[in-house]
Short mmCIF file of C-alpha atoms in Angstrom, two decimals:
data_model
loop_
_atom_site.label_atom_id
_atom_site.label_comp_id
_atom_site.label_asym_id
_atom_site.label_seq_id
_atom_site.Cartn_x
_atom_site.Cartn_y
_atom_site.Cartn_z
CA UNK A 13 -32.96 -1.19 106.79
CA UNK A 14 -30.15 -3.66 107.25
CA UNK A 15 -26.93 -4.52 105.47
CA UNK A 16 -26.57 -8.15 104.38
CA UNK A 17 -23.10 -9.20 103.22
CA UNK A 18 -22.01 -11.82 100.73
CA UNK A 19 -18.48 -13.15 100.18
CA UNK A 20 -17.22 -15.85 97.83
CA UNK A 21 -13.94 -17.43 96.84
CA UNK A 22 -13.48 -19.88 93.97
CA UNK A 23 -11.16 -22.44 95.54
CA UNK A 24 -10.77 -24.04 98.93
CA UNK A 25 -7.16 -22.85 99.07
CA UNK A 26 -8.34 -19.22 99.06
CA UNK A 27 -9.36 -17.43 102.25
CA UNK A 28 -12.48 -15.37 102.94
CA UNK A 29 -10.90 -13.39 105.81
CA UNK A 30 -10.13 -10.26 103.76
CA UNK A 31 -13.65 -10.14 102.29
CA UNK A 32 -15.26 -10.71 105.69
CA UNK A 33 -13.16 -7.89 107.17
CA UNK A 34 -14.01 -5.55 104.28
CA UNK A 35 -17.73 -6.31 104.71
CA UNK A 36 -17.44 -5.71 108.44
CA UNK A 37 -15.67 -2.38 107.75
CA UNK A 38 -18.59 -1.45 105.46
CA UNK A 39 -21.01 -1.87 108.38
CA UNK A 40 -22.23 -5.44 107.90
CA UNK A 41 -22.65 -7.34 111.18
CA UNK A 42 -20.61 -10.58 111.29
CA UNK A 43 -23.76 -12.69 111.78
CA UNK A 44 -25.26 -11.17 108.59
CA UNK A 45 -22.40 -12.23 106.27
CA UNK A 46 -23.17 -15.20 104.03
CA UNK A 47 -20.38 -17.03 102.24
CA UNK A 48 -19.60 -19.58 99.55
CA UNK A 49 -16.20 -21.26 99.69
CA UNK A 50 -14.83 -23.20 96.73
CA UNK A 51 -17.56 -22.20 94.28
CA UNK A 52 -16.94 -20.24 91.10
CA UNK A 53 -18.97 -17.18 90.22
CA UNK A 54 -20.21 -18.90 87.08
CA UNK A 55 -21.81 -21.63 89.17
CA UNK A 56 -25.35 -20.42 89.92
CA UNK A 57 -25.80 -23.10 92.62
CA UNK A 58 -24.33 -21.07 95.49
CA UNK A 59 -26.02 -21.81 98.83
CA UNK A 60 -24.49 -18.79 100.57
CA UNK A 61 -25.79 -16.45 97.87
CA UNK A 62 -29.23 -18.04 98.06
CA UNK A 63 -29.22 -17.50 101.85
CA UNK A 64 -28.15 -13.86 101.42
CA UNK A 65 -30.87 -13.23 98.84
CA UNK A 66 -33.43 -14.90 101.11
CA UNK A 67 -32.29 -12.75 104.06
CA UNK A 68 -32.69 -9.35 102.37
CA UNK A 69 -35.96 -7.49 102.84
CA UNK A 70 -37.42 -4.33 101.31
CA UNK A 71 -35.17 -1.38 102.13
CA UNK A 72 -32.12 -3.57 102.91
CA UNK A 73 -28.82 -3.40 101.08
CA UNK A 74 -26.90 -6.41 99.78
CA UNK A 75 -23.20 -5.65 100.23
CA UNK A 76 -20.36 -7.29 98.28
CA UNK A 77 -16.75 -6.15 98.10
CA UNK A 78 -16.62 -6.38 94.29
CA UNK A 79 -19.11 -7.39 91.60
CA UNK A 80 -16.99 -10.38 90.52
CA UNK A 81 -17.54 -11.88 93.99
CA UNK A 82 -21.28 -11.82 93.26
CA UNK A 83 -21.38 -12.97 89.62
CA UNK A 84 -19.15 -13.51 86.58
CA UNK A 85 -21.66 -13.27 83.74
CA UNK A 86 -24.10 -10.71 82.41
CA UNK A 87 -27.12 -13.06 82.62
CA UNK A 88 -26.29 -13.91 86.25
CA UNK A 89 -25.94 -10.24 87.23
CA UNK A 90 -29.25 -9.49 85.51
CA UNK A 91 -31.01 -12.34 87.33
CA UNK A 92 -29.66 -11.20 90.70
CA UNK A 93 -30.46 -7.58 89.87
CA UNK A 94 -34.04 -8.56 88.97
CA UNK A 95 -34.39 -10.40 92.31
CA UNK A 96 -33.08 -7.38 94.22
CA UNK A 97 -35.33 -5.00 92.29
CA UNK A 98 -38.40 -7.18 92.94
CA UNK A 99 -37.64 -7.14 96.67
CA UNK A 100 -36.88 -3.41 96.81
CA UNK A 101 -33.25 -4.06 97.80
CA UNK A 102 -30.20 -1.98 96.86
CA UNK A 103 -26.74 -3.33 96.05
CA UNK A 104 -23.52 -1.96 97.51
CA UNK A 105 -20.28 -2.68 95.69
CA UNK A 106 -17.76 -1.67 98.29
CA UNK A 107 -18.90 1.72 99.59
CA UNK A 108 -20.90 2.67 96.46
CA UNK A 109 -24.64 1.90 96.64
CA UNK A 110 -26.67 1.25 93.49
CA UNK A 111 -30.39 0.89 93.05
CA UNK A 112 -31.27 -1.81 90.49
CA UNK A 113 -34.68 -0.20 89.90
CA UNK A 114 -33.00 3.03 88.72
CA UNK A 115 -32.16 3.20 84.97
CA UNK A 116 -28.62 4.40 85.76
CA UNK A 117 -28.24 1.55 88.25
CA UNK A 118 -29.35 -0.97 85.61
CA UNK A 119 -26.93 0.47 83.06
CA UNK A 120 -24.12 0.34 85.61
CA UNK A 121 -24.86 -3.32 86.43
CA UNK A 122 -24.81 -4.25 82.74
CA UNK A 123 -21.54 -2.45 82.06
CA UNK A 124 -19.74 -3.86 85.10
CA UNK A 125 -21.17 -7.34 84.47
CA UNK A 126 -19.90 -7.18 80.89
CA UNK A 127 -16.39 -6.48 82.16
CA UNK A 128 -16.63 -9.24 84.79
CA UNK A 129 -17.74 -11.73 82.14
CA UNK A 130 -14.99 -10.52 79.78
CA UNK A 131 -12.39 -11.00 82.52
CA UNK A 132 -13.65 -14.55 83.24
CA UNK A 133 -13.58 -15.38 79.51
CA UNK A 134 -10.00 -14.08 79.22
CA UNK A 135 -8.95 -16.24 82.16
CA UNK A 136 -10.51 -19.33 80.55
CA UNK A 137 -8.82 -18.55 77.24
CA UNK A 138 -5.39 -18.10 78.88
CA UNK A 139 -5.87 -21.34 80.82
CA UNK A 140 -6.74 -23.27 77.65
CA UNK A 141 -3.73 -21.75 75.84
CA UNK A 142 -1.43 -22.69 78.73
CA UNK A 143 -2.77 -26.24 78.78
CA UNK A 144 -2.28 -26.56 75.00
CA UNK A 145 1.34 -25.36 75.31
CA UNK A 146 2.00 -27.77 78.20
CA UNK A 147 0.45 -30.63 76.23
CA UNK A 148 2.54 -29.79 73.16
CA UNK A 149 5.68 -29.86 75.33
CA UNK A 150 4.61 -33.21 76.78
CA UNK A 151 4.29 -31.82 80.29
CA UNK A 152 0.60 -32.59 80.72
CA UNK A 153 -0.06 -36.25 81.02
CA UNK A 154 -3.39 -36.29 82.77
CA UNK A 155 -4.31 -38.36 85.78
CA UNK A 156 -1.98 -41.27 86.50
CA UNK A 157 -3.55 -44.76 86.37
CA UNK A 158 -4.31 -46.29 89.77
CA UNK A 159 -2.64 -49.55 88.79
CA UNK A 160 0.97 -49.98 87.74
CA UNK A 161 1.83 -51.53 84.37
CA UNK A 162 2.56 -54.82 86.10
CA UNK A 163 -0.79 -54.74 87.97
CA UNK A 164 -2.64 -53.92 84.76
CA UNK A 165 -1.08 -56.87 82.96
CA UNK A 166 -1.94 -59.17 85.86
CA UNK A 167 -5.52 -57.87 85.93
CA UNK A 168 -5.87 -58.61 82.20
CA UNK A 169 -4.49 -62.13 82.67
CA UNK A 170 -6.85 -62.84 85.55
CA UNK A 171 -9.83 -61.46 83.61
CA UNK A 172 -9.05 -63.54 80.51
CA UNK A 173 -9.13 -66.76 82.55
CA UNK A 174 -12.79 -66.10 83.33
CA UNK A 175 -12.25 -67.24 86.93
CA UNK A 176 -12.74 -63.77 88.40
CA UNK A 177 -15.68 -61.36 88.16
CA UNK A 178 -15.21 -57.60 87.84
CA UNK A 179 -16.13 -57.27 91.54
CA UNK A 180 -13.51 -59.90 92.45
CA UNK A 181 -10.84 -58.05 90.49
CA UNK A 182 -11.81 -54.73 92.09
CA UNK A 183 -11.48 -56.30 95.54
CA UNK A 184 -8.19 -58.08 94.77
CA UNK A 185 -6.55 -54.91 93.41
CA UNK A 186 -8.26 -52.55 95.93
CA UNK A 187 -9.80 -50.35 93.24
CA UNK A 188 -13.30 -49.52 92.12
CA UNK A 189 -15.19 -51.54 89.53
CA UNK A 190 -15.01 -48.49 87.25
CA UNK A 191 -11.20 -48.63 87.42
CA UNK A 192 -11.27 -52.31 86.44
CA UNK A 193 -13.54 -51.53 83.47
CA UNK A 194 -11.30 -48.61 82.38
CA UNK A 195 -8.21 -50.78 82.61
CA UNK A 196 -9.81 -53.51 80.52
CA UNK A 197 -11.10 -50.97 78.00
CA UNK A 198 -7.62 -49.41 77.63
CA UNK A 199 -6.31 -52.84 76.69
CA UNK A 200 -8.99 -53.26 73.99
CA UNK A 201 -8.39 -49.81 72.47
CA UNK A 202 -4.60 -50.29 72.42
#
């Protein structure tokens, strides 16, 4: 019976040190901690989680500091819970250990997962509201074009002559072909 740890943070600017230390304090050996860095909990493609789930064996315990580090949606928690149950593995959220094969454990997972999903949905809603307010105030302009106005005009002139291919223009202006196409398309839609 071994403890396998899993830690995750959503952005590369965040640090896993606190989670690693908490897992270590909960009795997980450092070489048995699997991590995902820069991946959201709603993204099911998490290599560190897959490694942790592959590492657990019957009788082991998967340890996470909080449920939202493991998953952010009810379906995801259920899928992970089903995997753990099929393998005969328990889940520890901090110091509390839950058995996904136990009816109370299943109920607990569903309730906590519902709150985790609700919290993620609230965050998305607040982000969208903030972006709408910023846009209304004219503070959100999107990504700046790679070419200046003057460069864009010159690109259009050169393209209209027919003497330069898209690849030539991309090379001359040191941009990708996609940027050349976007620049030309902006001119047509304007």
